[in-house]
Amino acid sequence: LGPWVPDEPDAPPVALAVSGGGDSIALAWLAASWRKRLVAFVVDHGLRTEFADEAASALKTLAELGIPAEVLRVRDLPYGPALARRARDARYEALISACRRVGAVDLVVAHQADDQVETVAMRQKRGSGPGLSGMAWISERVDVRIVRPLLGCSRQALRNTLRKADVSWCDDPSNENE
């Protein structure tokens, strides 16, 4: 995934995007065994009332893993056309802003192999044409690198890992809405 600065007290933290779902909780669990200098961000889009409980669960799990975390709130995101895209754009804007604030140059997200298949299928359905591709392992922004280390892992493998580690997670019911 490219060069990483040594995990020393004065090194910038590596930021994790954590929703509380199985993929991101597995990412946090794996990252906690890899680095000490981590910070997690949980984004609340304000679209589902039950998210408060999911965020509280995620914050509890992150604290148990020794990962400092905070909730980032995205407001003024009305329902309507292209909600998923607008929510994603707002989420990344909030995450990258938080990375800048804490000095993190790497934002690690939990996209995994099943997400990759879904991305390719959606792009194909839209008619993206020749050269169709999925998500990149690393996406460069101006001052933050978005890293997707789980693209080679299936959702089931990540959940099996959590079960074996006896770590719980929440499932967002909207992920099952095709």
CSV table of C-alpha atoms in Angstrom, one decimal:
chain,number,residue,atom,x,y,z
A,1,LEU,CA,0.0,0.0,0.0
A,2,GLY,CA,3.0,2.3,-0.3
A,3,PRO,CA,5.4,3.7,2.2
A,4,TRP,CA,4.2,4.3,5.8
A,5,VAL,CA,6.1,6.5,8.3
A,6,PRO,CA,7.2,4.6,11.4
A,7,ASP,CA,4.6,4.3,14.1
A,8,GLU,CA,6.3,6.6,16.5
A,9,PRO,CA,4.7,9.1,19.0
A,10,ASP,CA,5.5,12.1,16.8
A,11,ALA,CA,4.3,10.5,13.6
A,12,PRO,CA,1.0,11.7,12.1
A,13,PRO,CA,-1.9,9.4,12.9
A,14,VAL,CA,-3.5,7.1,10.4
A,15,ALA,CA,-7.2,7.9,10.1
A,16,LEU,CA,-9.9,5.3,9.8
A,17,ALA,CA,-13.4,5.8,8.4
A,18,VAL,CA,-15.6,3.7,10.7
A,19,SER,CA,-19.3,3.3,10.2
A,20,GLY,CA,-19.9,0.6,12.9
A,21,GLY,CA,-20.6,-2.0,10.2
A,22,GLY,CA,-18.7,-5.3,9.9
A,23,ASP,CA,-16.3,-4.1,7.3
A,24,SER,CA,-15.1,-1.0,9.1
A,25,ILE,CA,-15.1,-2.6,12.5
A,26,ALA,CA,-12.9,-5.4,11.0
A,27,LEU,CA,-10.7,-2.7,9.5
A,28,ALA,CA,-10.4,-1.0,13.0
A,29,TRP,CA,-9.6,-4.4,14.6
A,30,LEU,CA,-6.9,-5.2,12.1
A,31,ALA,CA,-5.5,-1.7,12.2
A,32,ALA,CA,-5.2,-1.8,16.0
A,33,SER,CA,-2.9,-4.8,15.7
A,34,TRP,CA,-0.8,-2.9,13.1
A,35,ARG,CA,-0.4,0.7,14.5
A,36,LYS,CA,-0.7,2.6,17.7
A,37,ARG,CA,-1.1,6.1,16.1
A,38,LEU,CA,-4.7,5.8,14.9
A,39,VAL,CA,-7.7,8.0,15.0
A,40,ALA,CA,-11.2,7.0,13.8
A,41,PHE,CA,-14.0,9.1,12.4
A,42,VAL,CA,-17.6,8.0,12.4
A,43,VAL,CA,-19.8,10.1,10.0
A,44,ASP,CA,-23.4,10.8,10.9
A,45,HIS,CA,-25.3,11.9,7.8
A,46,GLY,CA,-28.4,12.8,9.9
A,47,LEU,CA,-30.5,10.6,7.6
A,48,ARG,CA,-31.4,7.7,9.9
A,49,THR,CA,-32.5,8.1,13.5
A,50,GLU,CA,-31.2,4.7,14.5
A,51,PHE,CA,-27.7,5.7,13.5
A,52,ALA,CA,-27.1,7.3,17.0
A,53,ASP,CA,-27.2,3.8,18.6
A,54,GLU,CA,-24.9,2.4,15.8
A,55,ALA,CA,-22.5,5.3,16.3
A,56,ALA,CA,-22.5,4.7,20.1
A,57,SER,CA,-21.8,1.0,19.5
A,58,ALA,CA,-18.9,1.9,17.1
A,59,LEU,CA,-17.4,4.4,19.6
A,60,LYS,CA,-17.6,1.8,22.4
A,61,THR,CA,-15.8,-0.8,20.2
A,62,LEU,CA,-13.2,1.7,19.1
A,63,ALA,CA,-12.5,2.6,22.7
A,64,GLU,CA,-12.1,-1.1,23.6
A,65,LEU,CA,-9.6,-1.3,20.7
A,66,GLY,CA,-7.7,1.7,22.1
A,67,ILE,CA,-8.5,3.8,19.1
A,68,PRO,CA,-9.5,7.5,19.8
A,69,ALA,CA,-12.6,8.4,17.8
A,70,GLU,CA,-15.1,11.1,17.1
A,71,VAL,CA,-18.4,11.6,15.4
A,72,LEU,CA,-18.4,13.9,12.4
A,73,ARG,CA,-21.9,15.3,11.6
A,74,VAL,CA,-23.1,16.1,8.1
A,75,ARG,CA,-26.2,18.2,8.1
A,76,ASP,CA,-28.4,19.8,5.5
A,77,LEU,CA,-28.4,16.6,3.3
A,78,PRO,CA,-32.1,16.5,2.1
A,79,TYR,CA,-33.7,13.4,0.6
A,80,GLY,CA,-34.0,13.5,-3.1
A,81,PRO,CA,-32.2,12.6,-6.4
A,82,ALA,CA,-28.7,11.1,-6.1
A,83,LEU,CA,-28.9,10.9,-2.3
A,84,ALA,CA,-26.2,8.1,-2.2
A,85,ARG,CA,-23.8,10.2,-4.3
A,86,ARG,CA,-24.4,13.4,-2.3
A,87,ALA,CA,-24.0,11.5,1.0
A,88,ARG,CA,-20.8,10.0,-0.2
A,89,ASP,CA,-19.4,13.3,-1.4
A,90,ALA,CA,-20.4,15.0,1.9
A,91,ARG,CA,-18.9,12.1,3.9
A,92,TYR,CA,-15.5,12.3,2.1
A,93,GLU,CA,-15.5,16.1,2.5
A,94,ALA,CA,-16.1,15.7,6.3
A,95,LEU,CA,-13.5,12.9,6.6
A,96,ILE,CA,-10.8,14.8,4.6
A,97,SER,CA,-11.4,18.0,6.6
A,98,ALA,CA,-11.0,16.0,9.8
A,99,CYS,CA,-7.8,14.4,8.5
A,100,ARG,CA,-6.4,17.8,7.8
A,101,ARG,CA,-7.4,19.0,11.3
A,102,VAL,CA,-5.6,16.1,13.1
A,103,GLY,CA,-2.6,16.0,10.7
A,104,ALA,CA,-3.4,12.6,9.1
A,105,VAL,CA,-2.2,12.2,5.6
A,106,ASP,CA,-3.7,8.7,5.2
A,107,LEU,CA,-7.4,7.9,5.4
A,108,VAL,CA,-8.0,4.1,5.5
A,109,VAL,CA,-11.5,3.0,4.4
A,110,ALA,CA,-13.1,-0.4,4.6
A,111,HIS,CA,-14.2,-1.0,1.0
A,112,GLN,CA,-13.8,-4.8,0.4
A,113,ALA,CA,-14.1,-7.3,-2.5
A,114,ASP,CA,-17.9,-7.4,-2.5
A,115,ASP,CA,-18.0,-3.6,-2.7
A,116,GLN,CA,-15.6,-3.8,-5.6
A,117,VAL,CA,-17.9,-6.2,-7.5
A,118,GLU,CA,-20.8,-3.9,-6.8
A,119,THR,CA,-18.9,-0.9,-8.1
A,120,VAL,CA,-17.9,-2.6,-11.3
A,121,ALA,CA,-21.5,-3.9,-11.9
A,122,MET,CA,-23.0,-0.4,-11.3
A,123,ARG,CA,-20.5,1.2,-13.6
A,124,GLN,CA,-21.2,-1.4,-16.3
A,125,LYS,CA,-24.9,-0.9,-15.9
A,126,ARG,CA,-24.4,2.9,-16.4
A,127,GLY,CA,-22.5,2.1,-19.6
A,128,SER,CA,-19.1,3.3,-18.5
A,129,GLY,CA,-17.7,1.6,-21.6
A,130,PRO,CA,-14.3,0.1,-22.4
A,131,GLY,CA,-11.7,0.2,-19.8
A,132,LEU,CA,-14.2,-0.4,-17.0
A,133,SER,CA,-12.5,-0.4,-13.7
A,134,GLY,CA,-13.3,-0.7,-10.0
A,135,MET,CA,-12.1,1.3,-7.0
A,136,ALA,CA,-8.4,2.0,-6.8
A,137,TRP,CA,-6.4,0.6,-3.9
A,138,ILE,CA,-5.1,4.1,-3.3
A,139,SER,CA,-6.6,7.4,-4.4
A,140,GLU,CA,-4.6,10.5,-4.1
A,141,ARG,CA,-6.2,13.8,-3.0
A,142,VAL,CA,-4.3,17.1,-2.6
A,143,ASP,CA,-3.1,16.3,0.9
A,144,VAL,CA,-4.7,13.1,1.9
A,145,ARG,CA,-4.3,9.6,0.5
A,146,ILE,CA,-7.4,7.3,0.6
A,147,VAL,CA,-6.3,3.8,1.1
A,148,ARG,CA,-8.5,0.7,0.6
A,149,PRO,CA,-6.5,-2.3,2.0
A,150,LEU,CA,-9.4,-4.7,2.2
A,151,LEU,CA,-10.3,-4.9,-1.5
A,152,GLY,CA,-8.9,-8.4,-1.6
A,153,CYS,CA,-11.1,-9.6,1.3
A,154,SER,CA,-14.7,-10.7,1.1
A,155,ARG,CA,-17.4,-9.4,3.4
A,156,GLN,CA,-17.9,-12.9,4.8
A,157,ALA,CA,-14.2,-13.3,5.6
A,158,LEU,CA,-14.2,-10.0,7.5
A,159,ARG,CA,-17.3,-11.0,9.5
A,160,ASN,CA,-15.7,-14.4,10.2
A,161,THR,CA,-12.6,-12.6,11.5
A,162,LEU,CA,-14.8,-10.5,13.9
A,163,ARG,CA,-16.7,-13.6,15.1
A,164,LYS,CA,-13.4,-15.4,15.8
A,165,ALA,CA,-12.1,-12.3,17.7
A,166,ASP,CA,-15.5,-12.0,19.5
A,167,VAL,CA,-16.0,-8.4,18.3
A,168,SER,CA,-19.5,-7.2,17.5
A,169,TRP,CA,-20.7,-4.8,14.8
A,170,CYS,CA,-23.9,-3.2,13.6
A,171,ASP,CA,-25.5,-3.8,10.2
A,172,ASP,CA,-27.0,-0.8,8.4
A,173,PRO,CA,-30.3,-2.0,6.9
A,174,SER,CA,-30.0,0.4,4.0
A,175,ASN,CA,-27.0,-1.7,2.7
A,176,GLU,CA,-29.5,-4.4,1.9
A,177,ASN,CA,-31.7,-2.0,-0.1
A,178,GLU,CA,-30.9,-2.7,-3.8
